[in-house]
PDB file of C-alpha atoms in Angstrom:
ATOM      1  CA  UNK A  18       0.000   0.000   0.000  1.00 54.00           C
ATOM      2  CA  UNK A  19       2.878   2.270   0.238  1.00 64.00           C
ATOM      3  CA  UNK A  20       4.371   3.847  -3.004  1.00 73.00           C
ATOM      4  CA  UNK A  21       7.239   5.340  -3.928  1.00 77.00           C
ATOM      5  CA  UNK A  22      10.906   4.491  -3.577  1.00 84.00           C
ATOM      6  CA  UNK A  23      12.823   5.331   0.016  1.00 87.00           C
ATOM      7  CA  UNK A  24      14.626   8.871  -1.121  1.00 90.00           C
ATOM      8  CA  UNK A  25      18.346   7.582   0.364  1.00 91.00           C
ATOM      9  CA  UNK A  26      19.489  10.576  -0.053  1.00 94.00           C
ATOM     10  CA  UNK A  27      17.487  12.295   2.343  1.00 94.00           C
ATOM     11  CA  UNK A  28      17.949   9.564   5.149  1.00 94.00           C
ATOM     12  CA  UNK A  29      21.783   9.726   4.507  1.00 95.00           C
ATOM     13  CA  UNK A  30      21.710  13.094   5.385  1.00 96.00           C
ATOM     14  CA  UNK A  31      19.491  12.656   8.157  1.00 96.00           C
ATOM     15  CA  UNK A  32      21.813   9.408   9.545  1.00 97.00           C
ATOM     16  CA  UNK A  33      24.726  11.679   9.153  1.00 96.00           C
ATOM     17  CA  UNK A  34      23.261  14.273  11.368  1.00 97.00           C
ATOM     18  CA  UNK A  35      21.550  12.002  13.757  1.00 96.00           C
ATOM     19  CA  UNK A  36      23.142  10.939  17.331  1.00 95.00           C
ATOM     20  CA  UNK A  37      20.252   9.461  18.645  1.00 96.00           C
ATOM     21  CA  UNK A  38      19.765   5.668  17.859  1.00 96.00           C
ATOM     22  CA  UNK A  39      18.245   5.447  14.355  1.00 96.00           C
ATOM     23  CA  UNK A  40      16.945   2.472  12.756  1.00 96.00           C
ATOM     24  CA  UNK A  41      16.603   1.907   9.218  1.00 96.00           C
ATOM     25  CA  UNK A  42      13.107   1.529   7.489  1.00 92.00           C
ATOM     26  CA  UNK A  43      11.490   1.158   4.110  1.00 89.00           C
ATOM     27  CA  UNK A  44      12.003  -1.295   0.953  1.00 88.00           C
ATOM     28  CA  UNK A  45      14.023  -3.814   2.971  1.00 94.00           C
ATOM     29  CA  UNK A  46      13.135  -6.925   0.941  1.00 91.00           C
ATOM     30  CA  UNK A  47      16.454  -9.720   0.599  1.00 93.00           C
ATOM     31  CA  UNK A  48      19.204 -10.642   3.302  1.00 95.00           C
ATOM     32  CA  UNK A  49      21.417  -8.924   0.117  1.00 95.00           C
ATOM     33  CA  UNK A  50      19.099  -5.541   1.525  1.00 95.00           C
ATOM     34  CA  UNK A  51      20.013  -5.896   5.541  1.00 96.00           C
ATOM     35  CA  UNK A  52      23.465  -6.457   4.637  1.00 95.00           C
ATOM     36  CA  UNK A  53      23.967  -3.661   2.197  1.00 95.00           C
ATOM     37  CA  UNK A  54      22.241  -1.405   4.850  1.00 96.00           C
ATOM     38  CA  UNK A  55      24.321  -2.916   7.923  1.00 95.00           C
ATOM     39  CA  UNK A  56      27.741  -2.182   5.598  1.00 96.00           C
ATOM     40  CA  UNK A  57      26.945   1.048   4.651  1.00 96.00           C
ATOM     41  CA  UNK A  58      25.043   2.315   7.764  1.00 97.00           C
ATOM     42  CA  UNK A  59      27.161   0.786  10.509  1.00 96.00           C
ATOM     43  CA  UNK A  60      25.988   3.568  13.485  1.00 96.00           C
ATOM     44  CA  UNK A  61      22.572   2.199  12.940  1.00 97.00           C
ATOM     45  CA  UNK A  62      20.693   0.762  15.880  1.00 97.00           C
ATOM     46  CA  UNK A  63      18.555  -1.733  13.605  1.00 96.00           C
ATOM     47  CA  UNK A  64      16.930  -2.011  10.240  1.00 96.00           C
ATOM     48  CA  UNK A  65      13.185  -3.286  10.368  1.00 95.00           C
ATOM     49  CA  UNK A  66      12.100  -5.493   7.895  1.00 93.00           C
ATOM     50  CA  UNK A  67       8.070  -5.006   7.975  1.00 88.00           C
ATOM     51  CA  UNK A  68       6.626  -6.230   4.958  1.00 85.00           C
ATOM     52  CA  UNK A  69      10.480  -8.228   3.903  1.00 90.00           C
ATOM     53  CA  UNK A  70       9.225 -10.173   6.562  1.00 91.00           C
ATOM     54  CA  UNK A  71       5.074 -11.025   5.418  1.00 89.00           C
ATOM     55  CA  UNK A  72       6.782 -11.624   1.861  1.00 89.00           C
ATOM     56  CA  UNK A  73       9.615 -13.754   3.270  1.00 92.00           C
ATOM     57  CA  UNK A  74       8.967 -15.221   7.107  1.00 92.00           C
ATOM     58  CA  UNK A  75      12.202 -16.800   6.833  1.00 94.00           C
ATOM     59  CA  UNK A  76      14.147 -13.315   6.254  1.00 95.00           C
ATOM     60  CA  UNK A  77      15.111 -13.074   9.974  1.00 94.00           C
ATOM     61  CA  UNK A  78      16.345 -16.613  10.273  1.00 95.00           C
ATOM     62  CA  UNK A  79      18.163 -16.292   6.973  1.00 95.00           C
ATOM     63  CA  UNK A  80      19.926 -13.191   7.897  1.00 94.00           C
ATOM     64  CA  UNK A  81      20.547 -14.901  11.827  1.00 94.00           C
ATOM     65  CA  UNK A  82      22.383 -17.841   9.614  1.00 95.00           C
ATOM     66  CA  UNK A  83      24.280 -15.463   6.802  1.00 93.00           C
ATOM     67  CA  UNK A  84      22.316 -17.568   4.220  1.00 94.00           C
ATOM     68  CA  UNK A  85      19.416 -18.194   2.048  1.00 95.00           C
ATOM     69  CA  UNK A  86      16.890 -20.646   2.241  1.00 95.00           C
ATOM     70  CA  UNK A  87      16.573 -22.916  -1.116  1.00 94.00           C
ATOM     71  CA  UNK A  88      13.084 -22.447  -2.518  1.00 92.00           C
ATOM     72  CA  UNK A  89      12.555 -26.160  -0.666  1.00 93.00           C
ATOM     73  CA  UNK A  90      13.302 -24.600   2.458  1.00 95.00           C
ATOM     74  CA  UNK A  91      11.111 -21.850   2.172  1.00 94.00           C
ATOM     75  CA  UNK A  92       8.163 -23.167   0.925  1.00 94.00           C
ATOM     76  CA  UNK A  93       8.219 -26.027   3.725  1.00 95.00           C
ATOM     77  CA  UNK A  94       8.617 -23.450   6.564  1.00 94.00           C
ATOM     78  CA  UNK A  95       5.615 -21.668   4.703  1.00 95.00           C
ATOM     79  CA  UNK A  96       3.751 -25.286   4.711  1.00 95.00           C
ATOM     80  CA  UNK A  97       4.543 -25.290   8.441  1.00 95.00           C
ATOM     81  CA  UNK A  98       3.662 -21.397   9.425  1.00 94.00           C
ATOM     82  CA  UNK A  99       0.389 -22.152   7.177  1.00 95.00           C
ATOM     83  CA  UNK A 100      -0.576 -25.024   8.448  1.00 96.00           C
ATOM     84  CA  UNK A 101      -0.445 -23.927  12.588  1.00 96.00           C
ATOM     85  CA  UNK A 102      -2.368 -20.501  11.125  1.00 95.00           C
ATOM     86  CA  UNK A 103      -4.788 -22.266   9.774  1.00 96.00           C
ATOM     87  CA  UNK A 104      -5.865 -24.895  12.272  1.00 96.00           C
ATOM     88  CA  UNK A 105      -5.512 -22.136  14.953  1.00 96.00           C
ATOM     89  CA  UNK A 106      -8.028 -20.296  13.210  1.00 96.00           C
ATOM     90  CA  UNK A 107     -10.169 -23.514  12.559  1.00 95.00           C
ATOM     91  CA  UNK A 108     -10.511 -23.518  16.273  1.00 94.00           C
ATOM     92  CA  UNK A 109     -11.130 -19.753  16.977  1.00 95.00           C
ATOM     93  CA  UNK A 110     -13.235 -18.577  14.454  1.00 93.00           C
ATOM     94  CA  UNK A 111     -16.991 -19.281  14.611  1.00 91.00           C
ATOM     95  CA  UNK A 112     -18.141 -17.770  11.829  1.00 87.00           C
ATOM     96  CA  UNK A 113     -17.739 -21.047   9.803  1.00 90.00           C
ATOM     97  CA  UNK A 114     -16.028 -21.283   6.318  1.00 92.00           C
ATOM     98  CA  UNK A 115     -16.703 -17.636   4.943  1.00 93.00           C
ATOM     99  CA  UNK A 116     -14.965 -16.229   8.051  1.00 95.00           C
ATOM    100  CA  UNK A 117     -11.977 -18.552   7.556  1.00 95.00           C
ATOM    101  CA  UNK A 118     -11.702 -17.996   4.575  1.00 96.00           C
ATOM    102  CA  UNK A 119     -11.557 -14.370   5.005  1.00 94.00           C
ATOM    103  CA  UNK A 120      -8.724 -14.486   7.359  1.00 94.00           C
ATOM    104  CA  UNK A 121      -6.833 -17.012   5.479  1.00 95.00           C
ATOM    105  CA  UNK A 122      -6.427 -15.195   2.164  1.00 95.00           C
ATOM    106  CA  UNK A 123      -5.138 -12.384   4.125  1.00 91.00           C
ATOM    107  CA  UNK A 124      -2.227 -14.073   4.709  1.00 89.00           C
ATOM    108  CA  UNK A 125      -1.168 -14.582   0.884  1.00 93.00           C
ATOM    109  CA  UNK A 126      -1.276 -10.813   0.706  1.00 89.00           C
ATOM    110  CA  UNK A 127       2.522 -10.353   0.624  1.00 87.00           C
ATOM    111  CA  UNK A 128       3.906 -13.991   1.131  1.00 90.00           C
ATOM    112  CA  UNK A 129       5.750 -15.509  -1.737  1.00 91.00           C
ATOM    113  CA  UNK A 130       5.096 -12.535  -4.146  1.00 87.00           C
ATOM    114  CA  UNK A 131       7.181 -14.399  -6.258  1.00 88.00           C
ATOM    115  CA  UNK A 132       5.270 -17.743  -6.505  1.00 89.00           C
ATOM    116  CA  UNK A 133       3.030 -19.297  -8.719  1.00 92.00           C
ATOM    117  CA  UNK A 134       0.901 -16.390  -9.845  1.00 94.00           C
ATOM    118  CA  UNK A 135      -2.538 -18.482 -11.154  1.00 95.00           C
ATOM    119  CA  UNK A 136      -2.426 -20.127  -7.371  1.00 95.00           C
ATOM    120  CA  UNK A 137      -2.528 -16.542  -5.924  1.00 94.00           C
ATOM    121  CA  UNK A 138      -5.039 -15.454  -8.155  1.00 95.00           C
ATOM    122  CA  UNK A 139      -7.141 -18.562  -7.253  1.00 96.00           C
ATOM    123  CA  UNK A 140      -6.410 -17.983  -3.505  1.00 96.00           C
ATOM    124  CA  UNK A 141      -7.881 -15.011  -3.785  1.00 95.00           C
ATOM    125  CA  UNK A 142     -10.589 -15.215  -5.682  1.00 96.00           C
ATOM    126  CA  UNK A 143     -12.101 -18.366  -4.407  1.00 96.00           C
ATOM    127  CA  UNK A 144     -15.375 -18.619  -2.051  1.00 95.00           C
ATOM    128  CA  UNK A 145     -14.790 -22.244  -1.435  1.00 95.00           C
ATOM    129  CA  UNK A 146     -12.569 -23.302   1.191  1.00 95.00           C
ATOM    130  CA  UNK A 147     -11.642 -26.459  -0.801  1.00 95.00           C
ATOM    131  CA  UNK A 148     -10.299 -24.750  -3.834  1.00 96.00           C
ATOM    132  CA  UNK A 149      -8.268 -22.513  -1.465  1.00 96.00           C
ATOM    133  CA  UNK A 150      -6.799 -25.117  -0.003  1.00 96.00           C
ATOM    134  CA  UNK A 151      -5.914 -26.778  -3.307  1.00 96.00           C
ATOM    135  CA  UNK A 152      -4.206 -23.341  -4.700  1.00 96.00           C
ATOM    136  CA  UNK A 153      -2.236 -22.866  -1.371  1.00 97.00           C
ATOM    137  CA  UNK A 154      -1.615 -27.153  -1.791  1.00 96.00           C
ATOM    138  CA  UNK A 155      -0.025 -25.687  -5.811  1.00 95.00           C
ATOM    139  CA  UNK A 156       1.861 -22.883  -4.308  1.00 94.00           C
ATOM    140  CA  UNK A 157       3.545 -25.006  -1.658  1.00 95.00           C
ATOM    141  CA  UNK A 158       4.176 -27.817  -4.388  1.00 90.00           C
TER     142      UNK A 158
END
C-alpha cells in the first residue's frame, strides 16, 4: 500500500546528522538488503524489515544464519507457518467457512510474491474453502 521508492538521499543526510539511535526503514526486501544497509550504515541501531518479513517469514532466520533458504526450504517453513495458522483459526473462528476464509487469504497478501501467480489469483478469488486449499496445496508444491 505504500508507493514510492525510500529517497536515500534524504535519510543519509538525516543518519549523518543524527546521534540518537536510528533504525533503518522502508524497501528492505532480501538478506542482500540488511546487509547492504548494515555495511553502509554501521551507526545504525537496527533495520526493520516489515513487509520483507510477510513476503519472506524466513528473512530473519536467513539473515541470523548469513544464508538463504533454497526455494525447498522456504516453501516447507511456509507449509509449516500455514498449516499452525490455519488450524488455529479452525478452532477460533466461529463464523464457519466464509470467516476462515476471510482471514486465510489475508495471509497470501505479501507472502511468496514471487510464486506461482494463477495459485494466488485462485487464492484469492475463491469462495470455497476447498479450492483454497488446493491453490495454497499448488503454491507449496
Amino acid at each position: 500500500q505504500y508507493k514510492g521508492d525510500v529517497d536515500l538521499e534524504a535519510f543519509e543526510a538525516f543518519y549523518n546528522g543524527c546521534q540518537k539511535p536510528l533504525f533503518y526503514n522502508g524497501d528492505v526486501r532480501t538478506l542482500d538488503d540488511i546487509e547492504r544497509l548494515s555495511a553502509h550504515y554501521s551507526r545504525l541501531s537496527g533495520i526493520v524489515i516489515g513487509r520483507g518479513l510477510l513476503a519472506n517469514p524466513a528473512l530473519a532466520l536467513e539473515y541470523r544464519q548469513g544464508t538463504l533458504l533454497t526455494p525447498d526450504e522456504l516453501k516447507a517453513k511456509v507449509r509449516v507457518l500455514h498449516s499452525m495458522l490455519y488450524q488455529a483459526y479452525s478452532e477460533q473462528l466461529q463464523g464457519g467457512e466464509a470467516q476462515l476464509l476471510t482471514k486465510m487469504k489475508t495471509f497470501w497478501e505479501y507472502l511468496l510474491p514471487d510464486g506461482n501467480r494463477k495459485a494466488h489469483k485462485t487464492i484469492q478469488k475463491t469462495s470455497k474453502l476447498a479450492n483454497y486449499l488446493g491453490a495454497v496445496s499448488n503454491l507449496l508444491a
